[in-house]
């Protein structure tokens, strides 16, 4: 077991509220929380300063591409989990679009074994269809028996409505969640960026907002039909937020996420043809960004999820329309969120709500109380830093935030009781 530790002098902030308290951790568990709890800590404990900081349940990412197996030149489970820890995450859901994809028990077992050695908890999402080809259902029952709680063909949406209906029926029976990458492939075909004034000006092929919204609408109808739990990945348009608003008002089991990049960047970022700004779904209009932020503030959007999508430099550095879509996210997400959201709402969207959606609560995202699993982050709201791609821990460099200066950053991360990040440095 790791050395006991004390987070001294901070303010605890969780779903219960905010209070001044030290936190004592031993054997993977929170042993004491209180204004003077540090006094009674074991003398051999590692003391971490939390003065001026907020001690919170660790962040939980619903959407990270860790690339292993098959894409190790871009990221591995270990390097991705280290990036996550630096960003304040204590759990990530690894997406199944690996090579081979996580569409059978053997690959899921392999990724789970890699995750067991990683510095933070790695939950594994399974594919909905064999090979993510959208034709035959993957053995969802076998995967669920291994502990898989989320299924998605992310990178692509399930195009066949009848197959999606069947998948939702199975998901309901198994008590798992289907997460959809909402994109009508025919409508989006060839699109390198958002279809609008900027795509016309730049002469780049566009994908219309309707390519996303038609599938959001279809899948909400299928959630109504089947009664299954549906999670909508990386929503990017004002119209999608409206559809989810109505689905929630109706009481359907629908949740949704947005990414940090869709909350601060618009399609205007593509003006220099820099492939760093190519992502799927594409960066949208200013109006879309505003409505996504409104959706977060009024609870229509449940979570901020990174869609951390590492691509090795030689793979990403291509002409805009040929480059693969995707951006790094794990090490910058919290800082980006804090640039326009208060700490309470940022933590709700990045810790306890995603922990619930992923089926990881209360061991992740749970209140910081005696007896709780010690998965914590310590955030310094006043720390200022500038993103230097060369200094990111990820194996890849494709951040759209190079040179941006942020105020607010993760300082320490405690995962399963172990200090895996101290003063913004990874410990393993
Ligand atoms: O931009 C993206 N990149 N969106 C996705 O849905 C997939 C991801 C990837 O795997 O690179």
Tab-separated table of C-alpha atoms and ligand atoms in Angstrom:
chain	number	residue	atom	x	y	z
A	1	UNK	CA	0.000	0.000	0.000
A	2	UNK	CA	1.158	3.530	-0.758
A	3	UNK	CA	2.307	5.992	1.878
A	4	UNK	CA	-0.437	7.851	3.826
A	5	UNK	CA	-0.847	11.438	2.740
A	6	UNK	CA	-2.347	14.691	3.856
A	7	UNK	CA	-3.783	17.482	1.721
A	8	UNK	CA	-3.302	20.428	4.014
A	9	UNK	CA	-4.895	23.840	4.076
A	10	UNK	CA	-7.332	23.587	1.165
A	11	UNK	CA	-11.047	23.982	0.664
A	12	UNK	CA	-13.006	20.834	-0.145
A	13	UNK	CA	-15.535	21.203	-2.966
A	14	UNK	CA	-17.796	18.304	-3.980
A	15	UNK	CA	-21.444	17.725	-4.878
A	16	UNK	CA	-22.319	18.316	-1.202
A	17	UNK	CA	-20.822	21.815	-1.030
A	18	UNK	CA	-17.747	23.781	-0.075
A	19	UNK	CA	-15.882	23.799	3.257
A	20	UNK	CA	-12.412	24.491	4.637
A	21	UNK	CA	-10.820	21.123	5.439
A	22	UNK	CA	-7.659	19.061	5.479
A	23	UNK	CA	-7.975	15.593	3.961
A	24	UNK	CA	-6.097	12.549	5.282
A	25	UNK	CA	-5.699	9.531	2.997
A	26	UNK	CA	-4.392	6.050	3.814
A	27	UNK	CA	-4.710	2.655	2.131
A	28	UNK	CA	-6.597	4.115	-0.796
A	29	UNK	CA	-9.324	5.585	1.381
A	30	UNK	CA	-10.168	9.020	2.792
A	31	UNK	CA	-9.560	8.574	6.541
A	32	UNK	CA	-10.425	12.013	7.867
A	33	UNK	CA	-11.808	15.292	6.561
A	34	UNK	CA	-11.979	18.404	8.723
A	35	UNK	CA	-10.516	21.797	9.521
A	36	UNK	CA	-7.746	20.275	11.668
A	37	UNK	CA	-7.645	16.709	10.361
A	38	UNK	CA	-3.940	17.063	9.449
A	39	UNK	CA	-3.077	17.164	13.161
A	40	UNK	CA	-4.015	13.522	13.680
A	41	UNK	CA	-2.353	12.196	10.514
A	42	UNK	CA	0.352	9.481	10.828
A	43	UNK	CA	3.789	11.098	11.257
A	44	UNK	CA	5.205	9.280	8.197
A	45	UNK	CA	2.493	10.792	5.970
A	46	UNK	CA	3.419	12.723	2.837
A	47	UNK	CA	2.111	16.263	3.339
A	48	UNK	CA	0.945	18.057	0.207
A	49	UNK	CA	0.231	21.751	0.403
A	50	UNK	CA	-3.311	22.663	-0.673
A	51	UNK	CA	-3.223	26.288	0.528
A	52	UNK	CA	-5.322	28.509	-1.745
A	53	UNK	CA	-6.479	25.377	-3.585
A	54	UNK	CA	-9.670	23.396	-3.971
A	55	UNK	CA	-9.634	19.697	-3.090
A	56	UNK	CA	-12.271	17.933	-5.177
A	57	UNK	CA	-13.288	14.489	-6.389
A	58	UNK	CA	-10.992	13.609	-9.318
A	59	UNK	CA	-12.153	14.470	-12.814
A	60	UNK	CA	-13.721	11.731	-14.938
A	61	UNK	CA	-13.366	11.777	-18.719
A	62	UNK	CA	-16.130	10.047	-20.634
A	63	UNK	CA	-14.255	10.173	-23.903
A	64	UNK	CA	-10.521	9.549	-24.375
A	65	UNK	CA	-8.758	7.875	-27.287
A	66	UNK	CA	-5.795	6.081	-25.741
A	67	UNK	CA	-4.915	4.371	-29.057
A	68	UNK	CA	-3.744	1.048	-27.655
A	69	UNK	CA	-3.702	-1.502	-29.175
A	70	UNK	CA	-2.550	-0.490	-32.634
A	71	UNK	CA	-1.848	3.244	-32.406
A	72	UNK	CA	1.073	3.258	-29.977
A	73	UNK	CA	3.000	5.814	-32.048
A	74	UNK	CA	0.302	8.367	-31.057
A	75	UNK	CA	-0.472	7.302	-27.437
A	76	UNK	CA	-0.569	4.309	-25.137
A	77	UNK	CA	-2.825	3.513	-22.222
A	78	UNK	CA	0.049	4.443	-19.932
A	79	UNK	CA	0.945	7.777	-21.597
A	80	UNK	CA	-2.710	8.715	-22.012
A	81	UNK	CA	-3.435	7.896	-18.378
A	82	UNK	CA	-0.433	9.991	-17.334
A	83	UNK	CA	-1.768	12.938	-19.355
A	84	UNK	CA	-5.120	12.377	-17.673
A	85	UNK	CA	-3.546	12.423	-14.204
A	86	UNK	CA	-1.748	15.681	-15.018
A	87	UNK	CA	-5.061	17.165	-16.103
A	88	UNK	CA	-6.695	16.263	-12.776
A	89	UNK	CA	-8.446	13.107	-13.960
A	90	UNK	CA	-8.646	10.012	-11.799
A	91	UNK	CA	-10.663	8.009	-14.339
A	92	UNK	CA	-11.034	7.941	-18.103
A	93	UNK	CA	-13.235	5.954	-20.433
A	94	UNK	CA	-11.045	4.549	-23.216
A	95	UNK	CA	-12.714	4.653	-26.604
A	96	UNK	CA	-12.879	1.416	-28.598
A	97	UNK	CA	-11.732	2.666	-32.032
A	98	UNK	CA	-8.361	0.985	-31.638
A	99	UNK	CA	-6.744	-1.416	-34.080
A	100	UNK	CA	-8.170	-4.005	-33.610
A	101	UNK	CA	-11.239	-2.355	-32.086
A	102	UNK	CA	-12.660	-3.331	-28.693
A	103	UNK	CA	-15.420	-5.458	-30.181
A	104	UNK	CA	-14.704	-8.750	-28.405
A	105	UNK	CA	-13.725	-10.043	-24.986
A	106	UNK	CA	-10.078	-10.667	-25.950
A	107	UNK	CA	-9.333	-7.032	-26.865
A	108	UNK	CA	-11.353	-5.652	-23.931
A	109	UNK	CA	-9.371	-7.921	-21.586
A	110	UNK	CA	-6.100	-6.670	-23.071
A	111	UNK	CA	-7.018	-2.984	-22.596
A	112	UNK	CA	-8.341	-3.635	-19.083
A	113	UNK	CA	-5.030	-5.310	-18.183
A	114	UNK	CA	-3.079	-2.315	-19.527
A	115	UNK	CA	-5.403	-0.027	-17.573
A	116	UNK	CA	-4.817	-1.925	-14.349
A	117	UNK	CA	-1.143	-0.815	-14.469
A	118	UNK	CA	-1.938	2.801	-15.389
A	119	UNK	CA	-1.735	5.717	-12.942
A	120	UNK	CA	-5.507	6.371	-13.046
A	121	UNK	CA	-8.587	4.188	-13.458
A	122	UNK	CA	-9.182	3.181	-17.075
A	123	UNK	CA	-12.719	2.095	-17.900
A	124	UNK	CA	-13.136	0.510	-21.303
A	125	UNK	CA	-15.912	1.296	-23.770
A	126	UNK	CA	-16.914	-1.502	-26.126
A	127	UNK	CA	-17.900	-1.199	-29.783
A	128	UNK	CA	-21.591	-1.453	-30.667
A	129	UNK	CA	-20.902	-3.297	-33.913
A	130	UNK	CA	-18.291	-5.815	-35.042
A	131	UNK	CA	-15.279	-3.958	-36.437
A	132	UNK	CA	-17.236	-0.698	-35.900
A	133	UNK	CA	-18.556	-1.435	-39.359
A	134	UNK	CA	-22.187	-0.793	-38.524
A	135	UNK	CA	-23.410	-4.132	-39.825
A	136	UNK	CA	-23.589	-6.731	-37.035
A	137	UNK	CA	-23.866	-6.239	-33.278
A	138	UNK	CA	-20.746	-6.904	-31.211
A	139	UNK	CA	-21.090	-9.491	-28.408
A	140	UNK	CA	-22.355	-6.865	-25.964
A	141	UNK	CA	-23.294	-9.397	-23.281
A	142	UNK	CA	-19.777	-10.866	-23.224
A	143	UNK	CA	-18.276	-7.389	-22.964
A	144	UNK	CA	-20.740	-6.320	-20.259
A	145	UNK	CA	-19.742	-9.423	-18.258
A	146	UNK	CA	-16.180	-8.021	-18.214
A	147	UNK	CA	-17.440	-4.775	-16.705
A	148	UNK	CA	-17.949	-2.717	-19.883
A	149	UNK	CA	-20.668	-0.136	-19.142
A	150	UNK	CA	-20.573	2.070	-22.249
A	151	UNK	CA	-20.797	0.997	-25.880
A	152	UNK	CA	-20.022	3.181	-28.874
A	153	UNK	CA	-18.741	3.031	-32.446
A	154	UNK	CA	-17.241	6.500	-31.850
A	155	UNK	CA	-15.410	7.894	-34.823
A	156	UNK	CA	-18.543	6.876	-36.709
A	157	UNK	CA	-22.247	6.804	-35.909
A	158	UNK	CA	-24.364	3.670	-36.292
A	159	UNK	CA	-26.073	4.533	-39.582
A	160	UNK	CA	-28.675	1.747	-39.674
A	161	UNK	CA	-31.629	2.786	-37.517
A	162	UNK	CA	-32.940	-0.777	-37.163
A	163	UNK	CA	-29.545	-1.982	-35.917
A	164	UNK	CA	-29.332	0.928	-33.489
A	165	UNK	CA	-32.781	0.035	-32.207
A	166	UNK	CA	-31.662	-3.544	-31.602
A	167	UNK	CA	-28.505	-2.357	-29.858
A	168	UNK	CA	-30.605	-0.126	-27.577
A	169	UNK	CA	-32.886	-3.070	-26.774
A	170	UNK	CA	-29.870	-5.180	-25.758
A	171	UNK	CA	-28.371	-2.270	-23.833
A	172	UNK	CA	-31.551	-1.874	-21.848
A	173	UNK	CA	-31.550	-5.562	-20.958
A	174	UNK	CA	-27.904	-5.452	-19.924
A	175	UNK	CA	-28.268	-2.205	-17.965
A	176	UNK	CA	-25.542	-0.469	-20.008
A	177	UNK	CA	-25.429	2.836	-21.898
A	178	UNK	CA	-25.125	3.339	-25.641
A	179	UNK	CA	-23.044	6.377	-26.596
A	180	UNK	CA	-23.572	7.669	-30.099
A	181	UNK	CA	-21.254	9.656	-32.364
A	182	UNK	CA	-24.094	11.521	-34.035
A	183	UNK	CA	-23.213	11.898	-37.678
A	184	UNK	CA	-25.145	10.921	-40.774
A	185	UNK	CA	-22.292	9.612	-42.920
A	186	UNK	CA	-23.980	10.437	-46.223
A	187	UNK	CA	-24.753	14.024	-45.193
A	188	UNK	CA	-21.265	14.559	-43.773
A	189	UNK	CA	-19.428	12.763	-46.622
A	190	UNK	CA	-16.285	14.589	-47.695
A	191	UNK	CA	-16.775	17.360	-45.123
A	192	UNK	CA	-13.474	18.629	-43.720
A	193	UNK	CA	-14.997	21.442	-41.642
A	194	UNK	CA	-18.338	23.005	-40.696
A	195	UNK	CA	-20.471	23.923	-43.703
A	196	UNK	CA	-20.981	27.675	-43.556
A	197	UNK	CA	-19.530	31.027	-44.565
A	198	UNK	CA	-15.994	30.002	-43.598
A	199	UNK	CA	-16.015	26.758	-45.595
A	200	UNK	CA	-17.209	28.726	-48.664
A	201	UNK	CA	-14.541	31.370	-48.173
A	202	UNK	CA	-11.769	28.792	-47.670
A	203	UNK	CA	-12.946	26.535	-50.461
A	204	UNK	CA	-13.004	23.520	-48.146
A	205	UNK	CA	-15.791	20.922	-48.297
A	206	UNK	CA	-18.221	21.327	-45.379
A	207	UNK	CA	-20.341	19.020	-43.215
A	208	UNK	CA	-23.656	20.668	-42.297
A	209	UNK	CA	-25.025	20.908	-38.754
A	210	UNK	CA	-27.913	18.795	-40.039
A	211	UNK	CA	-25.567	15.797	-40.394
A	212	UNK	CA	-25.372	15.752	-36.586
A	213	UNK	CA	-28.891	16.877	-35.764
A	214	UNK	CA	-30.676	14.292	-37.898
A	215	UNK	CA	-28.971	11.486	-35.979
A	216	UNK	CA	-29.541	13.176	-32.602
A	217	UNK	CA	-33.235	13.386	-33.484
A	218	UNK	CA	-33.406	9.772	-34.710
A	219	UNK	CA	-31.665	8.389	-31.662
A	220	UNK	CA	-33.830	10.358	-29.250
A	221	UNK	CA	-36.831	8.794	-30.981
A	222	UNK	CA	-35.201	5.357	-30.569
A	223	UNK	CA	-34.481	6.032	-26.884
A	224	UNK	CA	-38.172	6.820	-26.482
A	225	UNK	CA	-39.122	3.623	-28.334
A	226	UNK	CA	-36.812	1.319	-26.373
A	227	UNK	CA	-36.549	2.993	-22.955
A	228	UNK	CA	-32.757	2.495	-23.097
A	229	UNK	CA	-30.094	4.865	-21.769
A	230	UNK	CA	-28.580	6.962	-24.547
A	231	UNK	CA	-25.537	9.214	-24.215
A	232	UNK	CA	-24.858	11.686	-27.015
A	233	UNK	CA	-21.147	12.241	-27.603
A	234	UNK	CA	-19.457	15.573	-28.412
A	235	UNK	CA	-22.522	17.631	-29.357
A	236	UNK	CA	-21.519	20.615	-31.426
A	237	UNK	CA	-24.611	22.456	-32.684
A	238	UNK	CA	-27.319	24.722	-31.281
A	239	UNK	CA	-29.946	22.466	-32.872
A	240	UNK	CA	-28.623	19.383	-31.049
A	241	UNK	CA	-28.877	21.209	-27.708
A	242	UNK	CA	-32.503	22.058	-28.461
A	243	UNK	CA	-33.329	18.443	-29.298
A	244	UNK	CA	-31.756	17.238	-26.042
A	245	UNK	CA	-33.576	19.959	-24.111
A	246	UNK	CA	-36.908	18.587	-25.339
A	247	UNK	CA	-35.917	14.958	-24.743
A	248	UNK	CA	-34.992	15.745	-21.144
A	249	UNK	CA	-38.191	17.721	-20.584
A	250	UNK	CA	-40.038	14.587	-21.727
A	251	UNK	CA	-38.178	12.522	-19.130
A	252	UNK	CA	-36.206	10.311	-21.515
A	253	UNK	CA	-32.964	8.659	-20.321
A	254	UNK	CA	-30.761	10.860	-22.491
A	255	UNK	CA	-27.476	12.453	-21.429
A	256	UNK	CA	-24.983	14.487	-23.425
A	257	UNK	CA	-21.475	15.874	-23.466
A	258	UNK	CA	-19.572	18.674	-25.178
A	259	UNK	CA	-15.828	19.027	-25.637
A	260	UNK	CA	-13.640	21.881	-24.389
A	261	UNK	CA	-12.685	22.790	-27.977
A	262	UNK	CA	-16.289	23.162	-29.124
A	263	UNK	CA	-16.846	25.522	-26.197
A	264	UNK	CA	-14.082	27.995	-27.042
A	265	UNK	CA	-13.172	27.645	-30.735
A	266	UNK	CA	-15.190	28.400	-33.862
A	267	UNK	CA	-14.843	27.441	-37.528
A	268	UNK	CA	-12.957	30.728	-38.000
A	269	UNK	CA	-9.962	28.898	-36.448
A	270	UNK	CA	-9.673	26.937	-39.725
A	271	UNK	CA	-8.865	30.139	-41.656
A	272	UNK	CA	-5.126	29.353	-41.777
A	273	UNK	CA	-5.744	25.796	-43.085
A	274	UNK	CA	-3.894	24.490	-40.013
A	275	UNK	CA	-4.843	20.796	-39.615
A	276	UNK	CA	-4.544	21.246	-35.825
A	277	UNK	CA	-8.076	22.683	-35.994
A	278	UNK	CA	-9.567	19.759	-37.878
A	279	UNK	CA	-11.815	17.685	-35.649
A	280	UNK	CA	-14.933	15.557	-35.861
A	281	UNK	CA	-17.532	16.922	-35.328
A	282	UNK	CA	-16.068	20.104	-36.795
A	283	UNK	CA	-15.657	23.422	-35.007
A	284	UNK	CA	-18.927	25.288	-35.565
A	285	UNK	CA	-20.209	28.886	-35.585
A	286	UNK	CA	-20.089	31.481	-32.779
A	287	UNK	CA	-23.853	31.015	-32.316
A	288	UNK	CA	-23.367	27.251	-31.802
A	289	UNK	CA	-20.638	27.903	-29.211
A	290	UNK	CA	-22.962	30.243	-27.298
A	291	UNK	CA	-25.826	27.721	-27.280
A	292	UNK	CA	-23.509	24.898	-26.120
A	293	UNK	CA	-22.410	27.094	-23.214
A	294	UNK	CA	-26.047	27.899	-22.401
A	295	UNK	CA	-26.794	24.168	-22.472
A	296	UNK	CA	-24.054	23.537	-19.909
A	297	UNK	CA	-25.255	26.326	-17.667
A	298	UNK	CA	-28.873	25.154	-17.625
A	299	UNK	CA	-28.051	21.432	-17.291
A	300	UNK	CA	-29.221	20.289	-20.739
A	301	UNK	CA	-25.630	19.287	-21.402
A	302	UNK	CA	-24.472	17.022	-18.575
A	303	UNK	CA	-20.737	16.787	-19.068
A	304	UNK	CA	-17.581	18.181	-20.577
A	305	UNK	CA	-15.617	15.315	-22.146
A	306	UNK	CA	-12.260	15.751	-23.839
A	307	UNK	CA	-12.463	13.596	-26.998
A	308	UNK	CA	-8.681	13.463	-26.429
A	309	UNK	CA	-7.606	12.300	-29.899
A	310	UNK	CA	-3.819	12.051	-30.230
A	311	UNK	CA	-2.304	11.842	-33.699
A	312	UNK	CA	1.441	11.457	-34.261
A	313	UNK	CA	2.998	14.577	-35.880
A	314	UNK	CA	3.738	12.860	-39.182
A	315	UNK	CA	0.152	11.605	-39.399
A	316	UNK	CA	-1.505	14.940	-38.540
A	317	UNK	CA	0.757	17.232	-40.573
A	318	UNK	CA	-1.073	16.929	-43.908
A	319	UNK	CA	-3.131	19.331	-46.015
A	320	UNK	CA	-6.310	20.258	-44.089
A	321	UNK	CA	-8.695	18.111	-46.099
A	322	UNK	CA	-6.439	15.029	-45.887
A	323	UNK	CA	-5.436	15.277	-42.196
A	324	UNK	CA	-7.106	13.000	-39.645
A	325	UNK	CA	-9.555	14.778	-37.311
A	326	UNK	CA	-8.767	15.087	-33.618
A	327	UNK	CA	-7.196	17.196	-30.872
A	328	UNK	CA	-5.467	16.518	-27.574
A	329	UNK	CA	-7.555	17.383	-24.532
A	330	UNK	CA	-6.653	15.704	-21.266
A	331	UNK	CA	-3.946	18.105	-20.070
A	332	UNK	CA	-5.812	21.302	-21.007
A	333	UNK	CA	-9.530	20.522	-20.467
A	334	UNK	CA	-9.843	21.819	-16.900
A	335	UNK	CA	-8.011	25.054	-17.666
A	336	UNK	CA	-10.147	25.617	-20.763
A	337	UNK	CA	-13.342	24.991	-18.756
A	338	UNK	CA	-12.239	27.378	-16.007
A	339	UNK	CA	-11.657	30.109	-18.597
A	340	UNK	CA	-15.441	30.602	-18.854
A	341	UNK	CA	-17.096	28.493	-16.100
A	342	UNK	CA	-17.097	28.761	-12.319
A	343	UNK	CA	-15.370	25.988	-10.387
A	344	UNK	CA	-18.603	24.429	-9.062
A	345	UNK	CA	-20.176	23.987	-12.481
A	346	UNK	CA	-16.883	22.912	-14.077
A	347	UNK	CA	-16.513	20.170	-11.450
A	348	UNK	CA	-20.127	19.039	-11.798
A	349	UNK	CA	-19.582	18.689	-15.573
A	350	UNK	CA	-16.146	17.083	-15.277
A	351	UNK	CA	-16.370	14.941	-12.148
A	352	UNK	CA	-19.561	13.819	-10.472
A	353	UNK	CA	-21.940	13.915	-13.430
A	354	UNK	CA	-19.649	11.999	-15.825
A	355	UNK	CA	-18.844	9.543	-13.008
A	356	UNK	CA	-22.567	8.757	-12.813
A	357	UNK	CA	-22.927	8.420	-16.581
A	358	UNK	CA	-19.916	6.084	-16.780
A	359	UNK	CA	-21.226	3.938	-13.922
A	360	UNK	CA	-18.117	4.716	-11.837
A	361	UNK	CA	-19.803	6.546	-8.952
A	362	UNK	CA	-19.351	6.846	-6.038
A	363	UNK	CA	-15.771	5.506	-6.155
A	364	UNK	CA	-15.191	8.245	-8.712
A	365	UNK	CA	-16.837	11.651	-8.374
A	366	UNK	CA	-18.262	10.847	-4.928
A	367	UNK	CA	-18.299	13.255	-1.981
A	368	UNK	CA	-15.003	13.739	-0.116
A	369	UNK	CA	-15.999	12.102	3.171
A	370	UNK	CA	-14.473	9.635	5.589
A	371	UNK	CA	-14.484	6.147	4.082
A	372	UNK	CA	-14.683	7.326	0.458
A	373	UNK	CA	-12.275	6.001	-2.191
A	374	UNK	CA	-9.382	8.454	-2.426
A	375	UNK	CA	-9.688	9.650	-6.026
A	376	UNK	CA	-9.050	13.366	-5.730
A	377	UNK	CA	-7.661	16.371	-7.530
A	378	UNK	CA	-6.279	19.553	-6.032
A	379	UNK	CA	-6.918	22.574	-8.236
A	380	UNK	CA	-5.089	25.875	-7.943
A	381	UNK	CA	-7.566	28.425	-9.331
A	382	UNK	CA	-4.889	31.152	-9.402
A	383	UNK	CA	-2.087	29.243	-11.168
A	384	UNK	CA	-1.252	30.745	-14.534
A	385	UNK	CA	0.409	28.692	-17.261
A	386	UNK	CA	1.034	28.779	-20.985
A	387	UNK	CA	0.502	25.681	-23.116
A	388	UNK	CA	3.729	24.517	-24.752
A	389	UNK	CA	3.054	21.435	-26.919
A	390	UNK	CA	6.642	20.255	-26.392
A	391	UNK	CA	6.035	20.064	-22.645
A	392	UNK	CA	2.817	18.039	-22.793
A	393	UNK	CA	3.113	14.528	-21.463
A	394	UNK	CA	1.087	12.959	-24.277
A	395	UNK	CA	3.016	11.117	-26.989
A	396	UNK	CA	1.395	13.445	-29.519
A	397	UNK	CA	1.536	17.236	-29.939
A	398	UNK	CA	-1.766	18.090	-31.637
A	399	UNK	CA	-3.177	20.654	-29.243
A	400	UNK	CA	-5.171	23.577	-30.654
A	401	UNK	CA	-4.206	25.605	-27.567
A	402	UNK	CA	-0.496	26.048	-28.238
A	403	UNK	CA	0.616	29.390	-26.773
A	404	UNK	CA	-2.659	30.017	-24.904
A	405	UNK	CA	-2.279	31.279	-21.342
A	406	UNK	CA	-4.759	30.010	-18.772
A	407	UNK	CA	-5.497	30.797	-15.145
A	408	UNK	CA	-6.555	27.754	-13.113
A	409	UNK	CA	-4.807	24.411	-13.241
A	410	UNK	CA	-4.638	21.014	-11.608
A	411	UNK	CA	-1.854	20.870	-9.018
A	412	UNK	CA	-1.958	17.428	-7.351
A	413	UNK	CA	-3.796	14.222	-8.312
A	414	UNK	CA	-4.487	11.384	-5.901
A	415	UNK	CA	-5.609	8.168	-7.614
A	416	UNK	CA	-6.627	5.169	-5.502
A	417	UNK	CA	-4.849	6.840	-2.567
A	418	UNK	CA	-1.557	7.399	-4.369
A	419	UNK	CA	-0.098	10.826	-5.220
A	420	UNK	CA	0.323	10.345	-8.988
A	421	UNK	CA	0.797	14.077	-9.670
A	422	UNK	CA	2.479	16.498	-7.249
A	423	UNK	CA	2.878	20.189	-8.066
A	424	UNK	CA	1.898	19.545	-11.702
A	425	UNK	CA	4.624	16.882	-12.120
A	426	UNK	CA	3.785	13.255	-12.864
A	427	UNK	CA	5.154	10.881	-10.223
A	428	UNK	CA	5.023	7.782	-12.412
B	1	LIG	O1	-11.947	14.253	-34.087
B	1	LIG	C1	-12.155	13.087	-33.785
B	1	LIG	N1	-11.163	12.202	-33.650
B	1	LIG	N2	-13.426	12.675	-33.592
B	1	LIG	C2	-13.744	11.374	-33.417
B	1	LIG	O2	-14.900	11.080	-33.249
B	1	LIG	C3	-12.683	10.350	-33.458
B	1	LIG	C4	-11.386	10.917	-33.073
B	1	LIG	C5	-10.213	10.009	-33.331
B	1	LIG	O3	-10.294	8.829	-33.005
B	1	LIG	O4	-9.185	10.504	-33.828
